[in-house]
Coordinates of C-alpha atoms in Angstrom, one line a residue:
M1 CA -4.8 -0.6 -4.6
R2 CA -4.9 -2.2 -1.2
I3 CA -3.2 -4.9 0.8
I4 CA -5.5 -7.8 0.8
A5 CA -4.5 -9.7 4.0
G6 CA -2.0 -10.0 6.9
Q7 CA -0.4 -7.4 9.0
F8 CA -1.1 -4.5 6.7
K9 CA -4.6 -5.6 5.6
G10 CA -6.6 -2.8 4.2
H11 CA -3.8 -0.4 3.8
T12 CA -3.9 1.6 0.5
I13 CA -0.8 1.5 -1.6
A14 CA 0.0 3.7 -4.6
A15 CA 0.1 2.5 -8.2
V16 CA 2.8 3.7 -10.6
A17 CA 1.8 6.8 -12.5
G18 CA 1.6 6.5 -16.3
V19 CA 0.8 3.8 -18.8
Q20 CA 4.1 1.9 -18.9
T21 CA 3.3 -0.5 -16.1
R22 CA 0.4 -3.1 -15.8
P23 CA -0.7 -3.4 -12.2
T24 CA -2.2 -6.7 -11.0
T25 CA -5.7 -6.0 -9.8
D26 CA -6.7 -6.6 -6.3
R27 CA -8.9 -9.5 -7.3
V28 CA -6.2 -11.3 -9.2
R29 CA -3.6 -10.6 -6.5
E30 CA -5.9 -12.0 -3.9
A31 CA -6.2 -15.3 -6.1
W32 CA -2.4 -15.3 -6.6
A33 CA -1.7 -15.1 -2.9
S34 CA -4.2 -17.8 -2.2
S35 CA -2.6 -20.0 -4.8
I36 CA 0.8 -19.5 -3.2
T37 CA -0.6 -20.1 0.3
S38 CA -2.0 -23.4 -0.8
I39 CA 1.1 -24.5 -2.8
R40 CA 3.9 -23.6 -0.5
E41 CA 4.0 -25.1 2.9
G42 CA 3.7 -22.3 5.3
G43 CA 2.5 -19.8 2.6
F44 CA 4.6 -16.7 2.7
S45 CA 5.7 -17.1 6.4
G46 CA 9.5 -16.7 6.7
A47 CA 10.0 -16.5 2.9
R48 CA 12.9 -14.7 1.2
V49 CA 11.2 -13.0 -1.7
L50 CA 12.4 -11.6 -5.0
D51 CA 9.8 -9.4 -6.7
T52 CA 11.0 -8.7 -10.2
F53 CA 9.4 -6.2 -12.7
A54 CA 8.0 -5.1 -9.5
G55 CA 6.0 -2.0 -10.6
S56 CA 4.4 -0.6 -7.4
G57 CA 5.8 -3.5 -5.4
A58 CA 2.3 -4.8 -4.7
L59 CA 3.1 -8.5 -4.9
G60 CA 6.2 -8.2 -2.6
L61 CA 4.3 -6.0 -0.2
E62 CA 1.5 -8.6 0.0
A63 CA 4.0 -11.2 0.8
I64 CA 5.6 -9.0 3.5
S65 CA 2.1 -8.4 5.0
R66 CA 1.6 -12.1 5.1
G67 CA 4.9 -12.9 6.9
A68 CA 7.8 -12.9 4.4
A69 CA 11.0 -12.4 6.2
S70 CA 12.7 -10.3 3.5
A71 CA 12.0 -8.9 0.0
V72 CA 14.0 -7.5 -2.8
F73 CA 12.1 -5.3 -5.3
V74 CA 13.6 -4.8 -8.8
D75 CA 12.4 -2.6 -11.6
N76 CA 14.1 -0.5 -14.3
S77 CA 11.7 2.4 -14.0
E78 CA 12.6 5.4 -11.9
R79 CA 8.8 6.0 -11.3
A80 CA 8.4 2.4 -10.2
V81 CA 11.3 2.6 -7.7
R82 CA 9.9 5.9 -6.2
T83 CA 6.5 4.2 -5.9
I84 CA 7.8 1.2 -4.1
R85 CA 9.8 3.3 -1.7
Q86 CA 6.7 5.5 -1.1
N87 CA 4.7 2.4 -0.4
L88 CA 7.3 1.0 2.1
D89 CA 7.2 4.4 3.7
T90 CA 3.3 4.3 3.8
L91 CA 3.6 1.0 5.7
N92 CA 6.3 2.4 8.0
I93 CA 8.8 -0.2 7.1
S94 CA 11.0 1.9 4.7
G95 CA 14.0 1.8 7.2
D96 CA 14.0 -2.0 7.5
K97 CA 17.1 -3.4 6.0
N98 CA 15.3 -6.7 5.1
Y99 CA 13.5 -4.8 2.3
R100 CA 15.7 -3.6 -0.6
V101 CA 14.7 -1.7 -3.7
I102 CA 16.9 -1.9 -6.8
K103 CA 16.7 0.1 -9.9
A104 CA 18.0 -2.1 -12.7
D105 CA 17.2 -4.1 -15.8
V106 CA 16.0 -7.4 -14.3
L107 CA 17.4 -9.5 -17.1
S108 CA 20.9 -8.0 -17.2
P109 CA 24.1 -10.0 -16.1
A110 CA 25.0 -7.2 -13.8
M111 CA 21.6 -7.7 -12.0
I112 CA 22.3 -11.3 -11.3
R113 CA 25.6 -10.4 -9.6
R114 CA 23.8 -7.9 -7.4
L115 CA 21.2 -10.4 -6.4
D116 CA 24.0 -12.7 -5.2
A117 CA 24.3 -10.4 -2.1
Y118 CA 20.6 -11.0 -1.1
G119 CA 19.8 -14.5 -2.2
P120 CA 19.1 -17.4 -2.3
F121 CA 15.2 -17.0 -2.4
D122 CA 12.2 -19.0 -1.4
C123 CA 9.8 -17.2 -3.7
I124 CA 10.3 -15.4 -7.1
F125 CA 7.6 -13.3 -8.6
L126 CA 7.8 -12.5 -12.3
D127 CA 5.4 -10.0 -13.9
P128 CA 7.3 -8.8 -17.0
P129 CA 5.6 -6.8 -19.9
Y130 CA 3.6 -9.1 -22.1
D131 CA 5.8 -8.6 -25.1
Y132 CA 8.8 -10.3 -23.3
H133 CA 9.2 -13.7 -24.9
P134 CA 9.0 -16.5 -22.4
S135 CA 12.4 -17.7 -23.6
R136 CA 13.9 -14.6 -22.1
I137 CA 12.3 -15.3 -18.8
G138 CA 13.4 -19.0 -19.0
A139 CA 17.0 -17.8 -19.6
F140 CA 16.9 -15.5 -16.6
L141 CA 15.6 -18.3 -14.4
S142 CA 18.3 -20.6 -15.7
T143 CA 20.9 -18.1 -14.7
L144 CA 19.5 -17.8 -11.3
I145 CA 19.7 -21.6 -10.9
D146 CA 23.3 -21.6 -12.1
F147 CA 24.1 -19.0 -9.5
E148 CA 22.3 -21.0 -6.8
L149 CA 19.9 -18.2 -6.1
L150 CA 16.9 -20.5 -5.8
L151 CA 16.5 -22.5 -2.6
S152 CA 15.3 -26.2 -3.1
G153 CA 11.5 -25.9 -3.1
C154 CA 11.5 -22.3 -4.3
L155 CA 8.2 -21.2 -5.7
V156 CA 8.2 -19.2 -8.8
S157 CA 5.1 -17.4 -10.1
Y158 CA 5.1 -16.1 -13.6
E159 CA 2.3 -13.8 -15.1
R160 CA 2.1 -13.6 -18.9
R161 CA -0.4 -13.1 -21.6
A162 CA -2.8 -16.1 -21.6
V163 CA -2.3 -18.9 -24.1
K164 CA -4.9 -21.6 -25.0
Q165 CA -4.7 -24.8 -23.3
P166 CA -1.3 -24.4 -21.4
V167 CA 0.6 -27.7 -20.9
Q168 CA 2.3 -28.3 -17.7
N169 CA 6.0 -27.8 -17.7
A170 CA 5.9 -26.2 -21.0
P171 CA 5.1 -22.5 -20.9
G172 CA 3.6 -21.3 -24.1
S173 CA 3.7 -24.8 -25.5
L174 CA 1.9 -23.7 -28.6
D175 CA 5.0 -21.6 -29.5
S176 CA 7.7 -23.8 -31.0
G177 CA 10.4 -21.3 -29.8
E178 CA 9.7 -21.8 -26.1
T179 CA 11.6 -25.1 -25.5
D180 CA 14.3 -23.8 -23.2
W181 CA 12.4 -23.5 -20.0
P182 CA 14.5 -24.8 -17.1
Q183 CA 13.8 -28.4 -16.5
A184 CA 14.3 -28.1 -12.8
L185 CA 11.2 -25.9 -12.5
K186 CA 8.1 -28.1 -12.5
M187 CA 4.7 -26.4 -13.1
V188 CA 2.2 -27.3 -10.3
Y189 CA -0.6 -24.9 -11.1
C190 CA -1.8 -22.5 -13.8
R191 CA -4.8 -20.1 -13.8
Q192 CA -6.2 -17.6 -16.4
Y193 CA -7.8 -14.3 -15.5
G194 CA -9.1 -12.7 -18.7
I195 CA -6.0 -11.9 -20.7
A196 CA -3.6 -12.8 -17.9
Q197 CA -2.3 -16.2 -17.1
I198 CA -0.3 -17.0 -14.0
E199 CA 1.8 -20.2 -13.8
Y200 CA 3.2 -21.6 -10.6
Y201 CA 6.5 -23.6 -10.5
I202 CA 8.4 -25.4 -7.8
F203 CA 12.2 -25.6 -8.1
E204 CA 13.6 -29.2 -7.8
R205 CA 17.3 -28.9 -7.3
N206 CA 18.1 -32.5 -8.6
A207 CA 15.8 -32.5 -11.5
S208 CA 17.3 -33.7 -14.7

């Protein structure tokens, strides 16, 4: 894999060894970054980023390369955490305190408490395993909102298995069990790439 654009454009970064992670391809990551740049005023510049289910950290590293001010990487895999640290070292930024790597279950209550020390965030990237039901992700985001870890206007990107005819503001609307998505998160864009679907949301603090 490589960094697509920005300060570290062209730098090669390592993928996580093994089959338990699903790296986002360079092509999809380029489209993802372009979407965020067009949706969020200023793109990644100055953003405080939370990269969850981070794998190799490729999304957060792309954000850093494009001007993010800070990034927190979270993954429950020791291999993934080692790979993220290796990639930070490759880019000669491993000693920067603005970049944190945490080994933890992203969805655990304890993780929320740990994030309280680093938030709130301008951008949140979610790339969970495809077998994670969206209701779990919705509950996690609701908790982040309750703990005031999303800044107003926070952009959330969520990659999941593609569904047919996604309906705005209703992820997985064809599945009746997915009705608990936070109402304060408004879908602004959705794009499919083969079996992958990436949904983009903006947090509206005063939404009812």
